[in-house]
Amino acid sequence: MDTSIRPFHVEIPKEDLVELQVRLDAIRWPTEELVDDRSQGVQLATLQALVEHWRTEHDWRRCEERLNALPNFTTQIDGVDIHFIHVKSRHEDAMPLIMTHGWPGSVIELLETVGPLTDPTSHGGRAEDAFHLVLPSLPGYGFSGEPMEIGWNVGRIAGAWAELMGRLGYTRYVAQGGDVGAAVTDAMGRQAPNGLIGIHTNLLAPALRGGPMPGETDEEKAALEQTTTFRASGFGYFLEQSTRPQTIGYALLDSPVALAAWMLDHDTDAYYKITHAFVYGQPSGNLTRDHILDNISLYWLTGTGASAARSYWENGHAAALAADQTPPDVSLPVVGFTTFPGEIFRAPRSWVEQGYPNLTYYNKAARGGHFAAWEEPQLFTEELRAAFSPLR
Amino acid sequence: MSTVQTTGEIRPFSVEVPKEALVELHARLDATRWPDGETVADQSQGVPLATVQALAEYWVTDYDWSRCESRLKALPHFITEIDGLDIHFIHVRSKHDDALPLIVTHGWPGSIIEQMKIIEPLTDPTAHGVSAADAFHIVIPSLPGHGFSGKPTTTGWDPIRTATAWIELMRRLGYTRFVAQGGDWGNAVTEQMALQKPQELIGIHTNMPATIPDDVARALQFGTPPPPGFSADEQRAWDQLDSFYKHGLGYAQEMANRPQTLYALADSPVGLAAWMLDHDAASLALIARVFEGKSEGLTRNDVLDNVTLYWLTNTAISSARMYWESKLAFFAPKGVTVPTAVSAFPDEIYQAPLSWTERAYPNLIHYNRLEKGGHFAAWEQPDLFTNELRTAFRSLR
């Protein structure tokens, strides 16, 4: 078995960029939505502003330089090439941290946290806040390989991440994630591989498994209402990707505007923040036009719209098979959670404790949403420092 | 309820697609960027790559839209503005003066293309070995936002408003005694016509009846076990529905939640084709066989006529909005009391059992379980379908 770790360099052929431009110049648009909000989906004005910026301002080579300024690697695990960024802190006793993006995200979401996490003394922190950072691309996403067989659910990914940390020589490390990354991190916590001593997540994965959540207090009622609203009016993409990923995959590979719209339509808070960035030029934090298009371009240029969607199908399958089983509790020294106010639902402490009876850290952040690390990297970093401080 | 205009003129309409639109479609098909294949050997991840590639190959090399356009041009088309929207329809009068007027409504992802094969047998029965007493005058409208009808620019065009418009359409055509038929959204519109009880409407026929009892609907919605005591027919319906609710609702939920997000369907012909093919498991399997070269009730040209119509009229999103507009529980009994005839085709999303059907339609005048046919019954099994309509409405003549 080849367990070598190979350096990786991002280099998209010029023809691919030209071809993207050609498609963007030839878009055929539908008629405008009939409402003045997002209730029918991504608004035409938002998407046309995005495409205009993509065609005329966005520069993929700038993103590529940003990526290549970091140490990128690939290594084959369980038959799939896993891409990851690996930034070692100059502080030798830094805590190793594997941090996992979600959908529709990528390593692009996490780039802004590299400085604060690995070089805390330059970013308002202390040397003992330092992390060695590992940022993998999920199988089927970004520069990772696309699984050619079924079975790559979050449980298998969690196992691969433990293998990855072992190959990097880390014997004592922590894990973090939001969205799909939260599900992977949750699975790592329950699998408790040797060396893993703590997790932190910013989307409450156990709540997504279903089962009743407390609904007594105002805060709990509000969270219940948010989940109900999401399931009733925002669940289409989730269901389509969980059941028919190949069907939407054709569009996501063939049409950049289709891909952009599909990726923008994730959650209400992020959607309006992105709309503000493109239509009014007012980004929220680091969720800027260029950063958003870096992420969409990454999906386009790697042709991973279908394979990323398929990861939902895998998780749907795994969830159906495990429906009658109670997963083991997470009993690591640190189990941390941060609720960001713009997330799909603002998980109250009671919900988090239900999912993680051994919760050691809970906090409500002042700002930020679903893409917390991306939007508010400094605030996000401070959460990680605080959550993992008992391990120092 | 909106006010219906009653003075609209009826204008002849001719289908004309500019050559450039066809050239442009070809250019897009030639430039398709494909995903890798699914990682399963069946259709459980969506429309298989081999099916879409075979479809695209045929679309580029063999398919000829002008053949479809000629067929359409051979029929009398009209447009009339109703409630502020241009409604397109085909209207073929039988040579038999006392023919029964019939309005037939397609669904999604269908169009008037679905109904082309039933026009002649229904309007000219004697040429098809059937008595003149079974003749129909036929009206086949395009739903709002579909095909050659206008695209609504305001919200509100749900099946209820569409039903009101259809009643107005039949009145404008001078029909004082008529029947209505539909499947899919066409059923929803037809049922809503019946619920509005216009005196001219003497009966309806549906090939996608809404019959699911409350307790069954709840079990499907929440994924809980079915109520006990099913008959064999009820069990079969449950099995079909259970599979559809667990694996097949994605497209409907997306179109109900976020139709506008599907920019894909306006920009990518293969994106559109795949989305349209993935309606229900049985029709996808049938179409996949068709593109493997097997002989079925549908041909490759049939399938591509319909997909190409959606493409050329750029109506995928405007048609998807019907899902967003409708607040109706799709398969729940609506309390229809006009005489109702039901044809239960075996490969429909579910084959409605007689027991559920009798409860849903207290005034049931015809029920038949067919041996063959699926969601697109008129299109796939036109002979069976026309026979059903003749039999169903005979007692109302």
PDB file of N, CA, C and O in Angstrom, chain A residues 192-257:
ATOM      1  N   ALA A 192     -13.488   7.721  18.332  1.00  0.00           N
ATOM      2  CA  ALA A 192     -12.405   7.917  19.307  1.00  0.00           C
ATOM      3  C   ALA A 192     -11.117   7.192  18.933  1.00  0.00           C
ATOM      4  O   ALA A 192     -10.629   6.337  19.673  1.00  0.00           O
ATOM      5  N   PRO A 193     -10.550   7.505  17.773  1.00  0.00           N
ATOM      6  CA  PRO A 193      -9.278   6.857  17.395  1.00  0.00           C
ATOM      7  C   PRO A 193      -8.174   7.285  18.352  1.00  0.00           C
ATOM      8  O   PRO A 193      -8.251   8.353  18.966  1.00  0.00           O
ATOM      9  N   ASN A 194      -7.156   6.420  18.463  1.00  0.00           N
ATOM     10  CA  ASN A 194      -5.996   6.754  19.301  1.00  0.00           C
ATOM     11  C   ASN A 194      -5.448   8.104  18.884  1.00  0.00           C
ATOM     12  O   ASN A 194      -5.247   8.360  17.708  1.00  0.00           O
ATOM     13  N   GLY A 195      -5.198   8.954  19.838  1.00  0.00           N
ATOM     14  CA  GLY A 195      -4.599  10.254  19.553  1.00  0.00           C
ATOM     15  C   GLY A 195      -5.583  11.395  19.575  1.00  0.00           C
ATOM     16  O   GLY A 195      -5.220  12.528  19.855  1.00  0.00           O
ATOM     17  N   LEU A 196      -6.842  11.105  19.266  1.00  0.00           N
ATOM     18  CA  LEU A 196      -7.841  12.188  19.248  1.00  0.00           C
ATOM     19  C   LEU A 196      -8.232  12.530  20.685  1.00  0.00           C
ATOM     20  O   LEU A 196      -8.718  11.667  21.425  1.00  0.00           O
ATOM     21  N   ILE A 197      -8.036  13.789  21.064  1.00  0.00           N
ATOM     22  CA  ILE A 197      -8.316  14.168  22.461  1.00  0.00           C
ATOM     23  C   ILE A 197      -9.384  15.248  22.579  1.00  0.00           C
ATOM     24  O   ILE A 197      -9.736  15.643  23.692  1.00  0.00           O
ATOM     25  N   GLY A 198      -9.895  15.707  21.467  1.00  0.00           N
ATOM     26  CA  GLY A 198     -10.947  16.707  21.590  1.00  0.00           C
ATOM     27  C   GLY A 198     -11.574  17.037  20.242  1.00  0.00           C
ATOM     28  O   GLY A 198     -10.958  16.832  19.188  1.00  0.00           O
ATOM     29  N   ILE A 199     -12.832  17.475  20.290  1.00  0.00           N
ATOM     30  CA  ILE A 199     -13.493  17.953  19.070  1.00  0.00           C
ATOM     31  C   ILE A 199     -14.209  19.265  19.362  1.00  0.00           C
ATOM     32  O   ILE A 199     -14.569  19.569  20.508  1.00  0.00           O
ATOM     33  N   HIS A 200     -14.391  20.015  18.303  1.00  0.00           N
ATOM     34  CA  HIS A 200     -15.225  21.217  18.350  1.00  0.00           C
ATOM     35  C   HIS A 200     -16.005  21.277  17.046  1.00  0.00           C
ATOM     36  O   HIS A 200     -15.448  21.019  15.980  1.00  0.00           O
ATOM     37  N   THR A 201     -17.294  21.562  17.155  1.00  0.00           N
ATOM     38  CA  THR A 201     -18.087  21.708  15.936  1.00  0.00           C
ATOM     39  C   THR A 201     -18.911  22.986  16.002  1.00  0.00           C
ATOM     40  O   THR A 201     -19.129  23.547  17.078  1.00  0.00           O
ATOM     41  N   ASN A 202     -19.356  23.454  14.837  1.00  0.00           N
ATOM     42  CA  ASN A 202     -20.210  24.628  14.803  1.00  0.00           C
ATOM     43  C   ASN A 202     -21.492  24.399  14.004  1.00  0.00           C
ATOM     44  O   ASN A 202     -22.138  25.338  13.559  1.00  0.00           O
ATOM     45  N   LEU A 203     -21.845  23.125  13.784  1.00  0.00           N
ATOM     46  CA  LEU A 203     -23.209  22.772  13.365  1.00  0.00           C
ATOM     47  C   LEU A 203     -23.535  21.517  14.169  1.00  0.00           C
ATOM     48  O   LEU A 203     -22.703  20.611  14.251  1.00  0.00           O
ATOM     49  N   LEU A 204     -24.717  21.465  14.734  1.00  0.00           N
ATOM     50  CA  LEU A 204     -25.015  20.378  15.666  1.00  0.00           C
ATOM     51  C   LEU A 204     -25.429  19.121  14.908  1.00  0.00           C
ATOM     52  O   LEU A 204     -26.603  18.902  14.621  1.00  0.00           O
ATOM     53  N   ALA A 205     -24.432  18.303  14.585  1.00  0.00           N
ATOM     54  CA  ALA A 205     -24.674  17.089  13.797  1.00  0.00           C
ATOM     55  C   ALA A 205     -25.708  16.158  14.445  1.00  0.00           C
ATOM     56  O   ALA A 205     -26.572  15.617  13.748  1.00  0.00           O
ATOM     57  N   PRO A 206     -25.673  15.922  15.767  1.00  0.00           N
ATOM     58  CA  PRO A 206     -26.651  14.996  16.348  1.00  0.00           C
ATOM     59  C   PRO A 206     -28.107  15.444  16.119  1.00  0.00           C
ATOM     60  O   PRO A 206     -28.995  14.600  15.962  1.00  0.00           O
ATOM     61  N   ALA A 207     -28.325  16.752  16.033  1.00  0.00           N
ATOM     62  CA  ALA A 207     -29.698  17.227  15.810  1.00  0.00           C
ATOM     63  C   ALA A 207     -30.187  16.853  14.416  1.00  0.00           C
ATOM     64  O   ALA A 207     -31.388  16.686  14.196  1.00  0.00           O
ATOM     65  N   LEU A 208     -29.250  16.717  13.467  1.00  0.00           N
ATOM     66  CA  LEU A 208     -29.635  16.388  12.094  1.00  0.00           C
ATOM     67  C   LEU A 208     -30.047  14.923  11.975  1.00  0.00           C
ATOM     68  O   LEU A 208     -30.684  14.530  11.013  1.00  0.00           O
ATOM     69  N   ARG A 209     -29.641  14.107  12.948  1.00  0.00           N
ATOM     70  CA  ARG A 209     -30.039  12.700  12.916  1.00  0.00           C
ATOM     71  C   ARG A 209     -31.494  12.517  13.287  1.00  0.00           C
ATOM     72  O   ARG A 209     -32.012  11.412  13.256  1.00  0.00           O
ATOM     73  N   GLY A 210     -32.154  13.604  13.656  1.00  0.00           N
ATOM     74  CA  GLY A 210     -33.570  13.502  14.014  1.00  0.00           C
ATOM     75  C   GLY A 210     -33.713  13.202  15.485  1.00  0.00           C
ATOM     76  O   GLY A 210     -32.784  13.333  16.267  1.00  0.00           O
ATOM     77  N   GLY A 211     -34.885  12.780  15.889  1.00  0.00           N
ATOM     78  CA  GLY A 211     -35.133  12.560  17.313  1.00  0.00           C
ATOM     79  C   GLY A 211     -35.584  13.870  17.922  1.00  0.00           C
ATOM     80  O   GLY A 211     -35.199  14.951  17.469  1.00  0.00           O
ATOM     81  N   PRO A 212     -36.414  13.790  18.937  1.00  0.00           N
ATOM     82  CA  PRO A 212     -36.987  15.008  19.512  1.00  0.00           C
ATOM     83  C   PRO A 212     -35.940  15.823  20.258  1.00  0.00           C
ATOM     84  O   PRO A 212     -35.081  15.276  20.941  1.00  0.00           O
ATOM     85  N   MET A 213     -35.990  17.114  20.099  1.00  0.00           N
ATOM     86  CA  MET A 213     -35.122  18.035  20.818  1.00  0.00           C
ATOM     87  C   MET A 213     -35.997  18.830  21.785  1.00  0.00           C
ATOM     88  O   MET A 213     -37.173  19.041  21.508  1.00  0.00           O
ATOM     89  N   PRO A 214     -35.425  19.284  22.909  1.00  0.00           N
ATOM     90  CA  PRO A 214     -36.242  20.032  23.868  1.00  0.00           C
ATOM     91  C   PRO A 214     -36.849  21.290  23.238  1.00  0.00           C
ATOM     92  O   PRO A 214     -36.194  21.970  22.463  1.00  0.00           O
ATOM     93  N   GLY A 215     -38.100  21.579  23.594  1.00  0.00           N
ATOM     94  CA  GLY A 215     -38.783  22.751  23.031  1.00  0.00           C
ATOM     95  C   GLY A 215     -39.558  23.522  24.078  1.00  0.00           C
ATOM     96  O   GLY A 215     -40.692  23.942  23.828  1.00  0.00           O
ATOM     97  N   GLU A 216     -38.950  23.703  25.255  1.00  0.00           N
ATOM     98  CA  GLU A 216     -39.650  24.364  26.363  1.00  0.00           C
ATOM     99  C   GLU A 216     -39.363  25.868  26.419  1.00  0.00           C
ATOM    100  O   GLU A 216     -40.262  26.687  26.419  1.00  0.00           O
ATOM    101  N   THR A 217     -38.088  26.198  26.466  1.00  0.00           N
ATOM    102  CA  THR A 217     -37.715  27.607  26.631  1.00  0.00           C
ATOM    103  C   THR A 217     -37.925  28.361  25.316  1.00  0.00           C
ATOM    104  O   THR A 217     -38.075  27.751  24.246  1.00  0.00           O
ATOM    105  N   ASP A 218     -37.894  29.687  25.387  1.00  0.00           N
ATOM    106  CA  ASP A 218     -38.030  30.502  24.175  1.00  0.00           C
ATOM    107  C   ASP A 218     -36.928  30.181  23.172  1.00  0.00           C
ATOM    108  O   ASP A 218     -37.154  30.107  21.965  1.00  0.00           O
ATOM    109  N   GLU A 219     -35.731  29.987  23.723  1.00  0.00           N
ATOM    110  CA  GLU A 219     -34.588  29.695  22.864  1.00  0.00           C
ATOM    111  C   GLU A 219     -34.773  28.360  22.142  1.00  0.00           C
ATOM    112  O   GLU A 219     -34.491  28.230  20.948  1.00  0.00           O
ATOM    113  N   GLU A 220     -35.273  27.369  22.888  1.00  0.00           N
ATOM    114  CA  GLU A 220     -35.505  26.053  22.281  1.00  0.00           C
ATOM    115  C   GLU A 220     -36.621  26.112  21.256  1.00  0.00           C
ATOM    116  O   GLU A 220     -36.537  25.512  20.186  1.00  0.00           O
ATOM    117  N   LYS A 221     -37.665  26.853  21.583  1.00  0.00           N
ATOM    118  CA  LYS A 221     -38.779  26.981  20.627  1.00  0.00           C
ATOM    119  C   LYS A 221     -38.309  27.649  19.343  1.00  0.00           C
ATOM    120  O   LYS A 221     -38.705  27.255  18.241  1.00  0.00           O
ATOM    121  N   ALA A 222     -37.465  28.674  19.493  1.00  0.00           N
ATOM    122  CA  ALA A 222     -36.958  29.378  18.313  1.00  0.00           C
ATOM    123  C   ALA A 222     -36.128  28.436  17.448  1.00  0.00           C
ATOM    124  O   ALA A 222     -36.243  28.432  16.213  1.00  0.00           O
ATOM    125  N   ALA A 223     -35.316  27.603  18.091  1.00  0.00           N
ATOM    126  CA  ALA A 223     -34.470  26.666  17.334  1.00  0.00           C
ATOM    127  C   ALA A 223     -35.334  25.622  16.623  1.00  0.00           C
ATOM    128  O   ALA A 223     -35.081  25.261  15.468  1.00  0.00           O
ATOM    129  N   LEU A 224     -36.390  25.171  17.313  1.00  0.00           N
ATOM    130  CA  LEU A 224     -37.307  24.213  16.679  1.00  0.00           C
ATOM    131  C   LEU A 224     -37.969  24.825  15.463  1.00  0.00           C
ATOM    132  O   LEU A 224     -38.113  24.189  14.414  1.00  0.00           O
ATOM    133  N   GLU A 225     -38.360  26.094  15.620  1.00  0.00           N
ATOM    134  CA  GLU A 225     -39.023  26.756  14.498  1.00  0.00           C
ATOM    135  C   GLU A 225     -38.065  26.907  13.313  1.00  0.00           C
ATOM    136  O   GLU A 225     -38.452  26.727  12.154  1.00  0.00           O
ATOM    137  N   GLN A 226     -36.800  27.199  13.629  1.00  0.00           N
ATOM    138  CA  GLN A 226     -35.820  27.333  12.544  1.00  0.00           C
ATOM    139  C   GLN A 226     -35.621  26.010  11.805  1.00  0.00           C
ATOM    140  O   GLN A 226     -35.532  25.991  10.578  1.00  0.00           O
ATOM    141  N   THR A 227     -35.564  24.915  12.547  1.00  0.00           N
ATOM    142  CA  THR A 227     -35.376  23.623  11.877  1.00  0.00           C
ATOM    143  C   THR A 227     -36.617  23.250  11.068  1.00  0.00           C
ATOM    144  O   THR A 227     -36.517  22.713   9.971  1.00  0.00           O
ATOM    145  N   THR A 228     -37.799  23.588  11.615  1.00  0.00           N
ATOM    146  CA  THR A 228     -39.033  23.290  10.881  1.00  0.00           C
ATOM    147  C   THR A 228     -39.093  24.088   9.579  1.00  0.00           C
ATOM    148  O   THR A 228     -39.446  23.549   8.522  1.00  0.00           O
ATOM    149  N   THR A 229     -38.741  25.370   9.673  1.00  0.00           N
ATOM    150  CA  THR A 229     -38.743  26.209   8.473  1.00  0.00           C
ATOM    151  C   THR A 229     -37.780  25.664   7.438  1.00  0.00           C
ATOM    152  O   THR A 229     -38.098  25.575   6.246  1.00  0.00           O
ATOM    153  N   PHE A 230     -36.603  25.265   7.900  1.00  0.00           N
ATOM    154  CA  PHE A 230     -35.606  24.742   6.959  1.00  0.00           C
ATOM    155  C   PHE A 230     -36.126  23.481   6.268  1.00  0.00           C
ATOM    156  O   PHE A 230     -36.028  23.325   5.051  1.00  0.00           O
ATOM    157  N   ARG A 231     -36.725  22.590   7.061  1.00  0.00           N
ATOM    158  CA  ARG A 231     -37.216  21.344   6.463  1.00  0.00           C
ATOM    159  C   ARG A 231     -38.375  21.587   5.511  1.00  0.00           C
ATOM    160  O   ARG A 231     -38.533  20.891   4.518  1.00  0.00           O
ATOM    161  N   ALA A 232     -39.184  22.611   5.807  1.00  0.00           N
ATOM    162  CA  ALA A 232     -40.358  22.863   4.964  1.00  0.00           C
ATOM    163  C   ALA A 232     -39.998  23.648   3.708  1.00  0.00           C
ATOM    164  O   ALA A 232     -40.561  23.397   2.645  1.00  0.00           O
ATOM    165  N   SER A 233     -39.089  24.597   3.823  1.00  0.00           N
ATOM    166  CA  SER A 233     -38.889  25.492   2.675  1.00  0.00           C
ATOM    167  C   SER A 233     -37.464  25.530   2.136  1.00  0.00           C
ATOM    168  O   SER A 233     -37.231  26.102   1.085  1.00  0.00           O
ATOM    169  N   GLY A 234     -36.522  24.917   2.834  1.00  0.00           N
ATOM    170  CA  GLY A 234     -35.148  25.018   2.360  1.00  0.00           C
ATOM    171  C   GLY A 234     -34.468  23.691   2.141  1.00  0.00           C
ATOM    172  O   GLY A 234     -33.243  23.618   2.031  1.00  0.00           O
ATOM    173  N   PHE A 235     -35.250  22.651   2.020  1.00  0.00           N
ATOM    174  CA  PHE A 235     -34.723  21.300   2.085  1.00  0.00           C
ATOM    175  C   PHE A 235     -34.534  20.669   0.700  1.00  0.00           C
ATOM    176  O   PHE A 235     -33.982  19.599   0.569  1.00  0.00           O
ATOM    177  N   GLY A 236     -34.990  21.392  -0.341  1.00  0.00           N
ATOM    178  CA  GLY A 236     -34.990  20.799  -1.680  1.00  0.00           C
ATOM    179  C   GLY A 236     -33.619  20.320  -2.126  1.00  0.00           C
ATOM    180  O   GLY A 236     -33.460  19.190  -2.579  1.00  0.00           O
ATOM    181  N   TYR A 237     -32.617  21.175  -2.014  1.00  0.00           N
ATOM    182  CA  TYR A 237     -31.266  20.809  -2.468  1.00  0.00           C
ATOM    183  C   TYR A 237     -30.766  19.591  -1.697  1.00  0.00           C
ATOM    184  O   TYR A 237     -30.089  18.710  -2.246  1.00  0.00           O
ATOM    185  N   PHE A 238     -31.083  19.565  -0.404  1.00  0.00           N
ATOM    186  CA  PHE A 238     -30.615  18.491   0.463  1.00  0.00           C
ATOM    187  C   PHE A 238     -31.220  17.159   0.012  1.00  0.00           C
ATOM    188  O   PHE A 238     -30.524  16.148  -0.141  1.00  0.00           O
ATOM    189  N   LEU A 239     -32.534  17.187  -0.235  1.00  0.00           N
ATOM    190  CA  LEU A 239     -33.222  15.965  -0.646  1.00  0.00           C
ATOM    191  C   LEU A 239     -32.752  15.507  -2.025  1.00  0.00           C
ATOM    192  O   LEU A 239     -32.528  14.316  -2.258  1.00  0.00           O
ATOM    193  N   GLU A 240     -32.591  16.458  -2.944  1.00  0.00           N
ATOM    194  CA  GLU A 240     -32.147  16.093  -4.291  1.00  0.00           C
ATOM    195  C   GLU A 240     -30.756  15.467  -4.244  1.00  0.00           C
ATOM    196  O   GLU A 240     -30.500  14.443  -4.877  1.00  0.00           O
ATOM    197  N   GLN A 241     -29.861  16.067  -3.467  1.00  0.00           N
ATOM    198  CA  GLN A 241     -28.498  15.527  -3.404  1.00  0.00           C
ATOM    199  C   GLN A 241     -28.463  14.204  -2.643  1.00  0.00           C
ATOM    200  O   GLN A 241     -27.648  13.335  -2.942  1.00  0.00           O
ATOM    201  N   SER A 242     -29.358  14.042  -1.672  1.00  0.00           N
ATOM    202  CA  SER A 242     -29.373  12.800  -0.899  1.00  0.00           C
ATOM    203  C   SER A 242     -29.957  11.638  -1.693  1.00  0.00           C
ATOM    204  O   SER A 242     -29.663  10.485  -1.402  1.00  0.00           O
ATOM    205  N   THR A 243     -30.829  11.963  -2.655  1.00  0.00           N
ATOM    206  CA  THR A 243     -31.525  10.878  -3.350  1.00  0.00           C
ATOM    207  C   THR A 243     -31.126  10.754  -4.822  1.00  0.00           C
ATOM    208  O   THR A 243     -31.079   9.653  -5.357  1.00  0.00           O
ATOM    209  N   ARG A 244     -30.885  11.889  -5.513  1.00  0.00           N
ATOM    210  CA  ARG A 244     -30.641  11.841  -6.957  1.00  0.00           C
ATOM    211  C   ARG A 244     -29.447  12.699  -7.351  1.00  0.00           C
ATOM    212  O   ARG A 244     -29.562  13.593  -8.207  1.00  0.00           O
ATOM    213  N   PRO A 245     -28.279  12.495  -6.756  1.00  0.00           N
ATOM    214  CA  PRO A 245     -27.155  13.399  -7.033  1.00  0.00           C
ATOM    215  C   PRO A 245     -26.721  13.409  -8.493  1.00  0.00           C
ATOM    216  O   PRO A 245     -26.297  14.441  -9.013  1.00  0.00           O
ATOM    217  N   GLN A 246     -26.836  12.269  -9.149  1.00  0.00           N
ATOM    218  CA  GLN A 246     -26.379  12.205 -10.540  1.00  0.00           C
ATOM    219  C   GLN A 246     -27.245  13.096 -11.431  1.00  0.00           C
ATOM    220  O   GLN A 246     -26.756  13.701 -12.377  1.00  0.00           O
ATOM    221  N   THR A 247     -28.530  13.178 -11.096  1.00  0.00           N
ATOM    222  CA  THR A 247     -29.457  13.938 -11.937  1.00  0.00           C
ATOM    223  C   THR A 247     -29.116  15.420 -11.940  1.00  0.00           C
ATOM    224  O   THR A 247     -29.081  16.055 -12.993  1.00  0.00           O
ATOM    225  N   ILE A 248     -28.867  15.991 -10.776  1.00  0.00           N
ATOM    226  CA  ILE A 248     -28.504  17.407 -10.735  1.00  0.00           C
ATOM    227  C   ILE A 248     -27.057  17.569 -11.180  1.00  0.00           C
ATOM    228  O   ILE A 248     -26.645  18.637 -11.646  1.00  0.00           O
ATOM    229  N   GLY A 249     -26.285  16.489 -11.092  1.00  0.00           N
ATOM    230  CA  GLY A 249     -24.871  16.543 -11.457  1.00  0.00           C
ATOM    231  C   GLY A 249     -24.619  16.995 -12.889  1.00  0.00           C
ATOM    232  O   GLY A 249     -23.656  17.712 -13.151  1.00  0.00           O
ATOM    233  N   TYR A 250     -25.497  16.587 -13.812  1.00  0.00           N
ATOM    234  CA  TYR A 250     -25.276  16.987 -15.213  1.00  0.00           C
ATOM    235  C   TYR A 250     -25.249  18.500 -15.349  1.00  0.00           C
ATOM    236  O   TYR A 250     -24.391  19.068 -16.012  1.00  0.00           O
ATOM    237  N   ALA A 251     -26.191  19.156 -14.710  1.00  0.00           N
ATOM    238  CA  ALA A 251     -26.262  20.611 -14.785  1.00  0.00           C
ATOM    239  C   ALA A 251     -25.042  21.244 -14.120  1.00  0.00           C
ATOM    240  O   ALA A 251     -24.485  22.217 -14.625  1.00  0.00           O
ATOM    241  N   LEU A 252     -24.620  20.673 -12.992  1.00  0.00           N
ATOM    242  CA  LEU A 252     -23.539  21.282 -12.228  1.00  0.00           C
ATOM    243  C   LEU A 252     -22.192  21.167 -12.939  1.00  0.00           C
ATOM    244  O   LEU A 252     -21.275  21.925 -12.672  1.00  0.00           O
ATOM    245  N   LEU A 253     -22.089  20.194 -13.839  1.00  0.00           N
ATOM    246  CA  LEU A 253     -20.862  20.055 -14.623  1.00  0.00           C
ATOM    247  C   LEU A 253     -20.914  20.862 -15.911  1.00  0.00           C
ATOM    248  O   LEU A 253     -19.890  21.267 -16.438  1.00  0.00           O
ATOM    249  N   ASP A 254     -22.116  21.075 -16.421  1.00  0.00           N
ATOM    250  CA  ASP A 254     -22.250  21.656 -17.764  1.00  0.00           C
ATOM    251  C   ASP A 254     -22.483  23.157 -17.759  1.00  0.00           C
ATOM    252  O   ASP A 254     -22.271  23.814 -18.761  1.00  0.00           O
ATOM    253  N   SER A 255     -22.945  23.691 -16.653  1.00  0.00           N
ATOM    254  CA  SER A 255     -23.338  25.103 -16.642  1.00  0.00           C
ATOM    255  C   SER A 255     -22.787  25.800 -15.395  1.00  0.00           C
ATOM    256  O   SER A 255     -23.220  25.514 -14.287  1.00  0.00           O
ATOM    257  N   PRO A 256     -21.861  26.721 -15.588  1.00  0.00           N
ATOM    258  CA  PRO A 256     -21.317  27.413 -14.405  1.00  0.00           C
ATOM    259  C   PRO A 256     -22.378  28.223 -13.664  1.00  0.00           C
ATOM    260  O   PRO A 256     -22.325  28.317 -12.426  1.00  0.00           O
ATOM    261  N   VAL A 257     -23.329  28.783 -14.378  1.00  0.00           N
ATOM    262  CA  VAL A 257     -24.353  29.571 -13.698  1.00  0.00           C
ATOM    263  C   VAL A 257     -25.273  28.652 -12.895  1.00  0.00           C
ATOM    264  O   VAL A 257     -25.740  29.000 -11.805  1.00  0.00           O
TER     265      VAL A 257
END
